[in-house]
PDB file of C-alpha atoms and ligand atoms in Angstrom:
ATOM      1  CA  UNK S 286      19.119 -13.639  18.455  1.00  0.00           C
ATOM      2  CA  UNK S 287      20.415 -16.223  20.742  1.00  0.00           C
ATOM      3  CA  UNK S 288      17.810 -19.719  21.000  1.00  0.00           C
ATOM      4  CA  UNK S 289      16.402 -21.135  23.970  1.00  0.00           C
ATOM      5  CA  UNK S 290      15.458 -24.581  24.771  1.00  0.00           C
ATOM      6  CA  UNK S 291      13.369 -25.975  27.258  1.00  0.00           C
ATOM      7  CA  UNK S 292      14.744 -28.925  28.697  1.00  0.00           C
ATOM      8  CA  UNK S 293      13.603 -30.656  31.870  1.00  0.00           C
ATOM      9  CA  UNK S 294      11.407 -28.432  33.161  1.00  0.00           C
ATOM     10  CA  UNK S 295      13.753 -24.950  32.258  1.00  0.00           C
ATOM     11  CA  UNK S 296      14.368 -22.323  29.655  1.00  0.00           C
ATOM     12  CA  UNK S 297      17.685 -22.445  28.804  1.00  0.00           C
ATOM     13  CA  UNK S 298      20.718 -21.105  26.490  1.00  0.00           C
ATOM     14  CA  UNK S 299      20.507 -23.796  23.339  1.00  0.00           C
ATOM     15  CA  UNK S 300      24.522 -22.976  23.414  1.00  0.00           C
ATOM     16  CA  UNK S 301      24.675 -24.547  26.744  1.00  0.00           C
ATOM     17  CA  UNK S 302      20.819 -26.387  26.383  1.00  0.00           C
ATOM     18  CA  UNK S 303      22.190 -30.673  28.065  1.00  0.00           C
ATOM     19  CA  UNK S 304      20.960 -33.316  28.684  1.00  0.00           C
ATOM     20  CA  UNK S 305      22.129 -36.208  31.084  1.00  0.00           C
ATOM     21  CA  UNK S 306      25.060 -38.576  29.624  1.00  0.00           C
ATOM     22  CA  UNK S 307      23.366 -41.408  31.212  1.00  0.00           C
ATOM     23  CA  UNK S 308      19.686 -39.902  29.773  1.00  0.00           C
ATOM     24  CA  UNK S 309      18.371 -43.249  27.743  1.00  0.00           C
ATOM     25  CA  UNK S 310      17.731 -41.175  24.762  1.00  0.00           C
ATOM     26  CA  UNK S 311      21.348 -40.705  24.750  1.00  0.00           C
ATOM     27  CA  UNK S 312      22.987 -43.586  25.513  1.00  0.00           C
ATOM     28  CA  UNK S 313      19.443 -46.327  23.843  1.00  0.00           C
ATOM     29  CA  UNK S 314      18.147 -44.181  21.639  1.00  0.00           C
ATOM     30  CA  UNK S 315      15.007 -44.963  24.338  1.00  0.00           C
ATOM     31  CA  UNK S 316      13.149 -42.568  23.382  1.00  0.00           C
ATOM     32  CA  UNK S 317      10.697 -40.703  20.814  1.00  0.00           C
ATOM     33  CA  UNK S 318       9.949 -37.333  19.189  1.00  0.00           C
ATOM     34  CA  UNK S 319       7.624 -35.029  16.926  1.00  0.00           C
ATOM     35  CA  UNK S 320       8.094 -32.314  14.546  1.00  0.00           C
ATOM     36  CA  UNK S 321       5.626 -29.682  14.171  1.00  0.00           C
ATOM     37  CA  UNK S 322       5.221 -27.201  11.766  1.00  0.00           C
ATOM     38  CA  UNK S 323       4.991 -23.880  12.367  1.00  0.00           C
ATOM     39  CA  UNK S 324       3.546 -20.692  10.163  1.00  0.00           C
ATOM     40  CA  UNK S 325       3.093 -17.694  11.498  1.00  0.00           C
ATOM     41  CA  UNK S 326       3.857 -18.405  14.849  1.00  0.00           C
ATOM     42  CA  UNK S 327       1.262 -21.099  15.315  1.00  0.00           C
ATOM     43  CA  UNK S 328       2.322 -25.066  15.781  1.00  0.00           C
ATOM     44  CA  UNK S 329       0.180 -27.253  12.229  1.00  0.00           C
ATOM     45  CA  UNK S 330      -1.499 -29.733  12.717  1.00  0.00           C
ATOM     46  CA  UNK S 331      -0.612 -29.494  16.428  1.00  0.00           C
ATOM     47  CA  UNK S 332      -3.445 -32.193  17.303  1.00  0.00           C
ATOM     48  CA  UNK S 333      -2.440 -34.871  15.600  1.00  0.00           C
ATOM     49  CA  UNK S 334       1.065 -34.481  15.755  1.00  0.00           C
ATOM     50  CA  UNK S 335      -0.261 -34.903  20.074  1.00  0.00           C
ATOM     51  CA  UNK S 336      -1.891 -37.699  19.605  1.00  0.00           C
ATOM     52  CA  UNK S 337       0.984 -39.231  17.831  1.00  0.00           C
ATOM     53  CA  UNK S 338       3.433 -38.647  20.349  1.00  0.00           C
ATOM     54  CA  UNK S 339       0.865 -40.159  23.253  1.00  0.00           C
ATOM     55  CA  UNK S 340       0.796 -42.842  20.996  1.00  0.00           C
ATOM     56  CA  UNK S 341       4.415 -42.974  19.997  1.00  0.00           C
ATOM     57  CA  UNK S 342       4.905 -43.230  24.489  1.00  0.00           C
ATOM     58  CA  UNK S 343       2.345 -45.601  25.044  1.00  0.00           C
ATOM     59  CA  UNK S 344       3.425 -48.051  22.495  1.00  0.00           C
ATOM     60  CA  UNK S 345       6.963 -47.844  24.289  1.00  0.00           C
ATOM     61  CA  UNK S 346       5.707 -47.688  27.595  1.00  0.00           C
ATOM     62  CA  UNK S 347       6.797 -43.908  28.670  1.00  0.00           C
ATOM     63  CA  UNK S 348       4.627 -42.265  30.236  1.00  0.00           C
ATOM     64  CA  UNK S 349       3.442 -39.083  29.843  1.00  0.00           C
ATOM     65  CA  UNK S 350       6.113 -36.902  31.282  1.00  0.00           C
ATOM     66  CA  UNK S 351       3.439 -34.304  31.672  1.00  0.00           C
ATOM     67  CA  UNK S 352      -0.811 -33.385  31.368  1.00  0.00           C
ATOM     68  CA  UNK S 353      -0.788 -32.917  27.284  1.00  0.00           C
ATOM     69  CA  UNK S 354      -1.780 -29.011  27.823  1.00  0.00           C
ATOM     70  CA  UNK S 355       0.970 -28.351  29.642  1.00  0.00           C
ATOM     71  CA  UNK S 356       2.948 -29.675  27.536  1.00  0.00           C
ATOM     72  CA  UNK S 357       1.365 -27.667  24.309  1.00  0.00           C
ATOM     73  CA  UNK S 358       2.629 -24.578  25.622  1.00  0.00           C
ATOM     74  CA  UNK S 359       5.414 -25.372  26.092  1.00  0.00           C
ATOM     75  CA  UNK S 360       5.698 -26.111  23.194  1.00  0.00           C
ATOM     76  CA  UNK S 361       4.157 -22.627  22.646  1.00  0.00           C
ATOM     77  CA  UNK S 362       6.371 -20.657  24.887  1.00  0.00           C
ATOM     78  CA  UNK S 363       9.216 -22.491  22.662  1.00  0.00           C
ATOM     79  CA  UNK S 364       8.565 -21.117  19.674  1.00  0.00           C
ATOM     80  CA  UNK S 365       7.549 -17.723  20.958  1.00  0.00           C
ATOM     81  CA  UNK S 366      10.612 -17.316  22.923  1.00  0.00           C
ATOM     82  CA  UNK S 367      12.850 -17.937  19.695  1.00  0.00           C
ATOM     83  CA  UNK S 368      10.014 -15.579  17.771  1.00  0.00           C
ATOM     84  CA  UNK S 369       9.875 -18.249  15.555  1.00  0.00           C
ATOM     85  CA  UNK S 370       7.043 -16.852  12.811  1.00  0.00           C
ATOM     86  CA  UNK S 371       7.635 -19.564  10.292  1.00  0.00           C
ATOM     87  CA  UNK S 372       9.995 -22.406  10.849  1.00  0.00           C
ATOM     88  CA  UNK S 373       9.871 -26.288  13.283  1.00  0.00           C
ATOM     89  CA  UNK S 374       9.246 -26.963  16.492  1.00  0.00           C
ATOM     90  CA  UNK S 375      10.348 -30.618  17.845  1.00  0.00           C
ATOM     91  CA  UNK S 376      10.028 -32.405  20.516  1.00  0.00           C
ATOM     92  CA  UNK S 377      11.500 -35.014  22.341  1.00  0.00           C
ATOM     93  CA  UNK S 378      10.285 -36.975  25.397  1.00  0.00           C
ATOM     94  CA  UNK S 379      12.934 -40.240  26.647  1.00  0.00           C
ATOM     95  CA  UNK S 380      12.532 -42.549  29.100  1.00  0.00           C
ATOM     96  CA  UNK S 381      14.654 -40.844  31.137  1.00  0.00           C
ATOM     97  CA  UNK S 382      18.790 -40.528  32.899  1.00  0.00           C
ATOM     98  CA  UNK S 383      18.890 -43.596  34.739  1.00  0.00           C
ATOM     99  CA  UNK S 384      23.006 -46.872  36.103  1.00  0.00           C
ATOM    100  CA  UNK S 385      22.313 -47.785  31.843  1.00  0.00           C
ATOM    101  CA  UNK S 386      20.009 -51.434  31.971  1.00  0.00           C
ATOM    102  CA  UNK S 387      19.135 -52.188  29.104  1.00  0.00           C
ATOM    103  CA  UNK S 388      15.234 -53.313  30.845  1.00  0.00           C
ATOM    104  CA  UNK S 389      13.576 -50.353  32.254  1.00  0.00           C
ATOM    105  CA  UNK S 390      14.445 -48.236  35.341  1.00  0.00           C
ATOM    106  CA  UNK S 391      12.219 -47.941  38.180  1.00  0.00           C
ATOM    107  CA  UNK S 392       8.081 -46.171  37.293  1.00  0.00           C
ATOM    108  CA  UNK S 393       9.000 -44.163  39.075  1.00  0.00           C
ATOM    109  CA  UNK S 394      12.246 -42.329  36.369  1.00  0.00           C
ATOM    110  CA  UNK S 395      10.711 -38.778  35.118  1.00  0.00           C
ATOM    111  CA  UNK S 396      11.072 -39.087  31.634  1.00  0.00           C
ATOM    112  CA  UNK S 397      13.431 -35.977  29.577  1.00  0.00           C
ATOM    113  CA  UNK S 398      12.041 -33.444  27.366  1.00  0.00           C
ATOM    114  CA  UNK S 399      13.544 -32.217  25.064  1.00  0.00           C
ATOM    115  CA  UNK S 400      11.881 -29.366  23.165  1.00  0.00           C
ATOM    116  CA  UNK S 401      13.963 -26.702  19.980  1.00  0.00           C
ATOM    117  CA  UNK S 402      12.702 -23.954  17.683  1.00  0.00           C
ATOM    118  CA  UNK S 403      14.149 -22.804  14.855  1.00  0.00           C
ATOM    119  CA  UNK S 404      13.606 -20.571  11.883  1.00  0.00           C
ATOM    120  CA  UNK S 405      13.523 -21.934   7.750  1.00  0.00           C
ATOM    121  CA  UNK S 406      12.409 -19.437   5.928  1.00  0.00           C
ATOM    122  CA  UNK S 407       9.035 -20.278   3.928  1.00  0.00           C
ATOM    123  CA  UNK S 408      11.298 -19.368   0.174  1.00  0.00           C
ATOM    124  CA  UNK S 409      13.785 -22.033   0.935  1.00  0.00           C
ATOM    125  CA  UNK S 410      11.172 -25.126   0.905  1.00  0.00           C
ATOM    126  CA  UNK S 411       9.713 -22.926  -2.688  1.00  0.00           C
ATOM    127  CA  UNK S 412      12.564 -22.531  -4.573  1.00  0.00           C
ATOM    128  CA  UNK S 413      13.210 -26.985  -4.079  1.00  0.00           C
ATOM    129  CA  UNK S 414       9.286 -27.285  -4.753  1.00  0.00           C
ATOM    130  CA  UNK S 415       9.614 -25.051  -7.995  1.00  0.00           C
ATOM    131  CA  UNK S 416      12.798 -27.574  -9.019  1.00  0.00           C
ATOM    132  CA  UNK S 417      11.036 -30.704  -8.016  1.00  0.00           C
ATOM    133  CA  UNK S 418      13.587 -33.030  -5.890  1.00  0.00           C
ATOM    134  CA  UNK S 419      15.676 -36.061  -6.877  1.00  0.00           C
ATOM    135  CA  UNK S 420      14.979 -39.978  -4.630  1.00  0.00           C
ATOM    136  CA  UNK S 421      16.883 -42.850  -4.971  1.00  0.00           C
ATOM    137  CA  UNK S 422      15.896 -45.534  -3.426  1.00  0.00           C
ATOM    138  CA  UNK S 423      18.148 -48.392  -0.608  1.00  0.00           C
ATOM    139  CA  UNK S 424      16.225 -52.350   0.623  1.00  0.00           C
ATOM    140  CA  UNK S 425      14.523 -50.688   3.581  1.00  0.00           C
ATOM    141  CA  UNK S 426      16.602 -52.231   6.629  1.00  0.00           C
ATOM    142  CA  UNK S 427      14.253 -50.701   9.686  1.00  0.00           C
ATOM    143  CA  UNK S 428      12.805 -53.420  12.418  1.00  0.00           C
ATOM    144  CA  UNK S 429       9.616 -53.415  11.899  1.00  0.00           C
ATOM    145  CA  UNK S 430       8.285 -51.090  14.740  1.00  0.00           C
ATOM    146  CA  UNK S 431       8.604 -47.422  12.333  1.00  0.00           C
ATOM    147  CA  UNK S 432       4.926 -46.792  13.025  1.00  0.00           C
ATOM    148  CA  UNK S 433       6.268 -45.755  16.442  1.00  0.00           C
ATOM    149  CA  UNK S 434       7.984 -42.128  15.529  1.00  0.00           C
ATOM    150  CA  UNK S 435      11.017 -43.033  17.762  1.00  0.00           C
ATOM    151  CA  UNK S 436      14.674 -41.444  17.560  1.00  0.00           C
ATOM    152  CA  UNK S 437      16.090 -44.508  17.046  1.00  0.00           C
ATOM    153  CA  UNK S 438      16.988 -43.867  13.402  1.00  0.00           C
ATOM    154  CA  UNK S 439      20.557 -45.110  12.299  1.00  0.00           C
ATOM    155  CA  UNK S 440      19.378 -46.871   9.617  1.00  0.00           C
ATOM    156  CA  UNK S 441      17.307 -43.601   8.088  1.00  0.00           C
ATOM    157  CA  UNK S 442      20.246 -41.161   9.072  1.00  0.00           C
ATOM    158  CA  UNK S 443      22.631 -43.621   7.063  1.00  0.00           C
ATOM    159  CA  UNK S 444      19.715 -43.685   3.700  1.00  0.00           C
ATOM    160  CA  UNK S 445      19.611 -39.983   3.747  1.00  0.00           C
ATOM    161  CA  UNK S 446      23.444 -39.088   3.653  1.00  0.00           C
ATOM    162  CA  UNK S 447      23.748 -42.138   1.154  1.00  0.00           C
ATOM    163  CA  UNK S 448      21.107 -39.865  -1.025  1.00  0.00           C
ATOM    164  CA  UNK S 449      23.014 -36.876  -0.153  1.00  0.00           C
ATOM    165  CA  UNK S 450      26.596 -38.533  -1.539  1.00  0.00           C
ATOM    166  CA  UNK S 451      24.442 -39.574  -4.843  1.00  0.00           C
ATOM    167  CA  UNK S 452      23.237 -36.140  -5.694  1.00  0.00           C
ATOM    168  CA  UNK S 453      19.365 -36.412  -4.211  1.00  0.00           C
ATOM    169  CA  UNK S 454      17.457 -35.303  -1.527  1.00  0.00           C
ATOM    170  CA  UNK S 455      15.690 -38.373  -0.291  1.00  0.00           C
ATOM    171  CA  UNK S 456      16.423 -42.570   0.285  1.00  0.00           C
ATOM    172  CA  UNK S 457      13.054 -44.931  -0.519  1.00  0.00           C
ATOM    173  CA  UNK S 458      13.200 -47.712   1.436  1.00  0.00           C
ATOM    174  CA  UNK S 459      12.102 -50.267  -0.639  1.00  0.00           C
ATOM    175  CA  UNK S 460      10.583 -53.762   0.616  1.00  0.00           C
ATOM    176  CA  UNK S 461      11.599 -57.742  -0.207  1.00  0.00           C
ATOM    177  CA  UNK S 462       8.689 -57.610  -2.360  1.00  0.00           C
ATOM    178  CA  UNK S 463      10.739 -54.780  -4.409  1.00  0.00           C
ATOM    179  CA  UNK S 464       7.873 -52.233  -3.610  1.00  0.00           C
ATOM    180  CA  UNK S 465       8.349 -48.523  -1.876  1.00  0.00           C
ATOM    181  CA  UNK S 466       7.542 -48.446   2.060  1.00  0.00           C
ATOM    182  CA  UNK S 467       8.064 -44.655   2.623  1.00  0.00           C
ATOM    183  CA  UNK S 468      10.943 -41.952   2.340  1.00  0.00           C
ATOM    184  CA  UNK S 469      14.200 -41.589   5.152  1.00  0.00           C
ATOM    185  CA  UNK S 470      12.172 -38.899   6.891  1.00  0.00           C
ATOM    186  CA  UNK S 471       8.812 -38.664   4.712  1.00  0.00           C
ATOM    187  CA  UNK S 472       6.161 -40.303   2.997  1.00  0.00           C
ATOM    188  CA  UNK S 473       5.711 -41.792  -0.018  1.00  0.00           C
ATOM    189  CA  UNK S 474       4.026 -41.028  -3.180  1.00  0.00           C
ATOM    190  CA  UNK S 475       3.143 -41.779  -6.969  1.00  0.00           C
ATOM    191  CA  UNK S 476       0.158 -39.990  -9.114  1.00  0.00           C
ATOM    192  CA  UNK S 477      -0.682 -42.665 -11.640  1.00  0.00           C
ATOM    193  CA  UNK S 478      -1.642 -42.199 -15.344  1.00  0.00           C
ATOM    194  CA  UNK S 479      -5.106 -41.492 -14.593  1.00  0.00           C
ATOM    195  CA  UNK S 480      -4.260 -39.554 -11.748  1.00  0.00           C
ATOM    196  CA  UNK S 481      -4.821 -41.473  -9.020  1.00  0.00           C
ATOM    197  CA  UNK S 482      -3.195 -40.485  -5.381  1.00  0.00           C
ATOM    198  CA  UNK S 483      -1.245 -44.307  -4.859  1.00  0.00           C
ATOM    199  CA  UNK S 484       0.401 -44.505  -1.270  1.00  0.00           C
ATOM    200  CA  UNK S 485       1.670 -47.300   0.523  1.00  0.00           C
ATOM    201  CA  UNK S 486      -1.815 -48.133   3.460  1.00  0.00           C
ATOM    202  CA  UNK S 487      -0.471 -47.260   7.660  1.00  0.00           C
ATOM    203  CA  UNK S 488       0.429 -50.084   8.759  1.00  0.00           C
ATOM    204  CA  UNK S 489       3.654 -51.447  10.319  1.00  0.00           C
ATOM    205  CA  UNK S 490       5.542 -50.525   7.401  1.00  0.00           C
ATOM    206  CA  UNK S 491       5.439 -46.920   7.738  1.00  0.00           C
ATOM    207  CA  UNK S 492       4.617 -43.507   9.444  1.00  0.00           C
ATOM    208  CA  UNK S 493       1.308 -42.037   9.610  1.00  0.00           C
ATOM    209  CA  UNK S 494       2.482 -39.444   8.028  1.00  0.00           C
ATOM    210  CA  UNK S 495       0.089 -35.920   9.813  1.00  0.00           C
ATOM    211  CA  UNK S 496       1.085 -34.519   6.113  1.00  0.00           C
ATOM    212  CA  UNK S 497      -0.259 -37.591   4.166  1.00  0.00           C
ATOM    213  CA  UNK S 498      -3.352 -37.743   6.393  1.00  0.00           C
ATOM    214  CA  UNK S 499      -4.250 -33.973   5.075  1.00  0.00           C
ATOM    215  CA  UNK S 500      -3.243 -34.886   1.954  1.00  0.00           C
ATOM    216  CA  UNK S 501      -5.571 -37.863   1.858  1.00  0.00           C
ATOM    217  CA  UNK S 502      -7.810 -34.916   3.672  1.00  0.00           C
ATOM    218  CA  UNK S 503      -7.059 -32.232   0.255  1.00  0.00           C
ATOM    219  CA  UNK S 504      -8.117 -35.630  -1.816  1.00  0.00           C
ATOM    220  CA  UNK S 505     -11.328 -36.284  -0.405  1.00  0.00           C
ATOM    221  CA  UNK S 506     -12.337 -32.374  -0.963  1.00  0.00           C
ATOM    222  CA  UNK S 507     -11.011 -31.685  -4.476  1.00  0.00           C
ATOM    223  CA  UNK S 508     -12.823 -35.490  -5.434  1.00  0.00           C
ATOM    224  CA  UNK S 509      -9.368 -37.304  -6.047  1.00  0.00           C
ATOM    225  CA  UNK S 510      -9.180 -41.268  -6.132  1.00  0.00           C
ATOM    226  CA  UNK S 511      -7.077 -42.309  -3.812  1.00  0.00           C
ATOM    227  CA  UNK S 512      -5.282 -45.870  -3.655  1.00  0.00           C
ATOM    228  CA  UNK S 513      -3.623 -47.388  -0.035  1.00  0.00           C
ATOM    229  CA  UNK S 514      -1.893 -50.296  -1.512  1.00  0.00           C
ATOM    230  CA  UNK S 515       1.486 -51.245  -2.222  1.00  0.00           C
ATOM    231  CA  UNK S 516       3.628 -49.876  -5.147  1.00  0.00           C
ATOM    232  CA  UNK S 517       6.527 -50.689  -6.589  1.00  0.00           C
ATOM    233  CA  UNK S 518       9.877 -49.611  -7.388  1.00  0.00           C
ATOM    234  CA  UNK S 519       8.886 -49.476 -11.059  1.00  0.00           C
ATOM    235  CA  UNK S 520       5.422 -48.261 -10.982  1.00  0.00           C
ATOM    236  CA  UNK S 521       6.433 -45.378  -9.360  1.00  0.00           C
ATOM    237  CA  UNK S 522       9.277 -44.337 -12.437  1.00  0.00           C
ATOM    238  CA  UNK S 523       6.563 -45.212 -14.858  1.00  0.00           C
ATOM    239  CA  UNK S 524       3.824 -42.342 -12.708  1.00  0.00           C
ATOM    240  CA  UNK S 525       2.673 -39.420 -13.819  1.00  0.00           C
ATOM    241  CA  UNK S 526       4.352 -37.656 -11.064  1.00  0.00           C
ATOM    242  CA  UNK S 527       5.598 -38.466  -7.712  1.00  0.00           C
ATOM    243  CA  UNK S 528       6.286 -36.873  -4.448  1.00  0.00           C
ATOM    244  CA  UNK S 529       7.352 -37.436  -0.246  1.00  0.00           C
ATOM    245  CA  UNK S 530       5.526 -35.473   2.382  1.00  0.00           C
ATOM    246  CA  UNK S 531       6.087 -34.168   5.773  1.00  0.00           C
ATOM    247  CA  UNK S 532       5.810 -31.504   8.158  1.00  0.00           C
ATOM    248  CA  UNK S 533       9.624 -30.418   7.198  1.00  0.00           C
ATOM    249  CA  UNK S 534       9.118 -30.622   3.472  1.00  0.00           C
ATOM    250  CA  UNK S 535       5.145 -30.351   3.362  1.00  0.00           C
ATOM    251  CA  UNK S 536       4.182 -31.563  -0.189  1.00  0.00           C
ATOM    252  CA  UNK S 537       7.350 -32.018  -2.173  1.00  0.00           C
ATOM    253  CA  UNK S 538       7.631 -32.797  -6.028  1.00  0.00           C
ATOM    254  CA  UNK S 539       9.768 -35.755  -7.206  1.00  0.00           C
ATOM    255  CA  UNK S 540      11.317 -35.588 -10.481  1.00  0.00           C
ATOM    256  CA  UNK S 541      13.848 -38.800 -10.605  1.00  0.00           C
ATOM    257  CA  UNK S 542      13.646 -41.583  -9.273  1.00  0.00           C
ATOM    258  CA  UNK S 543      17.224 -43.469  -9.288  1.00  0.00           C
ATOM    259  CA  UNK S 544      18.583 -41.099 -11.969  1.00  0.00           C
ATOM    260  CA  UNK S 545      14.893 -42.073 -13.999  1.00  0.00           C
ATOM    261  CA  UNK S 546      13.162 -38.737 -15.191  1.00  0.00           C
ATOM    262  CA  UNK S 547       8.980 -39.629 -14.061  1.00  0.00           C
ATOM    263  CA  UNK S 548       7.077 -37.210 -16.603  1.00  0.00           C
ATOM    264  CA  UNK S 549       8.690 -34.554 -18.219  1.00  0.00           C
ATOM    265  CA  UNK S 550      10.895 -33.693 -15.538  1.00  0.00           C
ATOM    266  CA  UNK S 551       9.060 -31.056 -14.126  1.00  0.00           C
ATOM    267  CA  UNK S 552       7.257 -31.163 -10.606  1.00  0.00           C
ATOM    268  CA  UNK S 553       3.477 -32.285 -11.092  1.00  0.00           C
ATOM    269  CA  UNK S 554       0.821 -30.878 -11.541  1.00  0.00           C
ATOM    270  CA  UNK S 555      -1.072 -32.503  -9.136  1.00  0.00           C
ATOM    271  CA  UNK S 556       1.527 -32.439  -6.448  1.00  0.00           C
ATOM    272  CA  UNK S 557       1.609 -29.134  -6.367  1.00  0.00           C
ATOM    273  CA  UNK S 558      -1.552 -27.867  -6.258  1.00  0.00           C
ATOM    274  CA  UNK S 559      -1.578 -30.460  -3.805  1.00  0.00           C
ATOM    275  CA  UNK S 560       1.180 -28.054  -2.349  1.00  0.00           C
ATOM    276  CA  UNK S 561      -0.819 -24.614  -2.344  1.00  0.00           C
ATOM    277  CA  UNK S 562      -4.026 -26.789  -0.910  1.00  0.00           C
ATOM    278  CA  UNK S 563      -2.098 -27.717   2.315  1.00  0.00           C
ATOM    279  CA  UNK S 564      -2.118 -25.039   4.185  1.00  0.00           C
ATOM    280  CA  UNK S 565      -5.468 -24.309   3.335  1.00  0.00           C
ATOM    281  CA  UNK S 566      -7.067 -28.260   4.838  1.00  0.00           C
ATOM    282  CA  UNK S 567      -4.206 -28.092   7.642  1.00  0.00           C
ATOM    283  CA  UNK S 568      -5.641 -27.177  11.054  1.00  0.00           C
ATOM    284  CA  UNK S 569      -3.851 -24.832  12.511  1.00  0.00           C
ATOM    285  CA  UNK S 570      -3.611 -23.835  16.124  1.00  0.00           C
ATOM    286  CA  UNK S 571      -4.295 -20.305  17.929  1.00  0.00           C
ATOM    287  CA  UNK S 572      -0.698 -19.939  19.687  1.00  0.00           C
TER     288      UNK S 572
HETATM  289  N1  LIG E 915      10.002 -36.149   9.102  1.00  0.00           N
HETATM  290  N2  LIG E 915       8.398 -41.301   7.234  1.00  0.00           N
HETATM  291  C1  LIG E 915       9.616 -40.679   8.810  1.00  0.00           C
HETATM  292  C2  LIG E 915      10.118 -42.639   8.236  1.00  0.00           C
HETATM  293  C3  LIG E 915       9.576 -39.995   8.702  1.00  0.00           C
HETATM  294  O1  LIG E 915      10.057 -39.374   9.729  1.00  0.00           O
HETATM  295  C4  LIG E 915       8.360 -38.850   9.215  1.00  0.00           C
HETATM  296  C5  LIG E 915       8.333 -37.688   9.569  1.00  0.00           C
HETATM  297  C6  LIG E 915       7.333 -38.946   7.741  1.00  0.00           C
HETATM  298  C7  LIG E 915       6.715 -37.659   7.801  1.00  0.00           C
HETATM  299  O2  LIG E 915       5.884 -37.165   9.156  1.00  0.00           O
HETATM  300  P1  LIG E 915       4.787 -35.967   9.037  1.00  0.00           P
HETATM  301  O3  LIG E 915       4.187 -35.916   8.224  1.00  0.00           O
HETATM  302  O4  LIG E 915       4.198 -36.544   9.656  1.00  0.00           O
HETATM  303  O5  LIG E 915       5.858 -35.814   9.146  1.00  0.00           O
HETATM  304  C8  LIG E 915       7.319 -40.175   7.348  1.00  0.00           C
HETATM  305  C9  LIG E 915       9.961 -35.515  10.783  1.00  0.00           C
HETATM  306  C10 LIG E 915      10.158 -34.426   9.740  1.00  0.00           C
HETATM  307  C11 LIG E 915      11.658 -35.532  11.017  1.00  0.00           C
HETATM  308  O6  LIG E 915      12.332 -36.610  11.393  1.00  0.00           O
HETATM  309  O7  LIG E 915      12.159 -34.268  10.600  1.00  0.00           O
END
């Protein structure tokens, strides 16, 4: 089946979908994005993804290209046209097309909007989760506004590539104090020996992950203890369990950090139960 993308008001064949060469996303990475899981044709945690999208736009002073309700319709329609049952929907909004100049273009420049959807078989993630994944650590060399979900991801892609070359699934960024901030495209968690979930506070040092919020909700419902605090790489290596969260991975067990085996080297039971409970606790909108 041929894929369809939404580009600035039109649904076009994916293979020929394009934006102008002077799009500010292309020239300056002057834009934001969201990735939302699709489950059974429905969007998972759409409202929270849309709220974060609005915030990212407002932090960068990019205007909302259309009403939120209209944008949501485009997301659903792109999923529908691509007949995605399980997979991901991607939305990107940039400051639009204008002659290259670092300063903002005139305020009447329409933002550019691109939406794509792709199928990802659920079984793929399930297989990975059965084994667990390896992570490496790298110095965090990103700017201090990683709370904004911008398409400006150069340090993240370089980190992910280093992980791949090291035979790992993810790279965890480490701050100047030796504490883990987050993964290149995931939030980072550990489970302490007494079963407490530990993750870095969502200030400016990390992205406030939606999957992370759902895990917080599960913990609250299940009476599990959560500590939002900094944790070091050394503490992570001695943890009972470790895992990462993102819309694209859900709750994914980590079984090795920089070559040090976590626990008994198998996905942890707390991590797996969080993964299992994830969709019961996420908000799944009607398509
Ligand atoms: N990444 N931290 C970073 C740097 C991320 O890029 C992501 C998401 C997360 C997790 O956020 P959420 O739970 O809302 O997906 C944390 C997406 C999936 C991506 O770039 O593909």
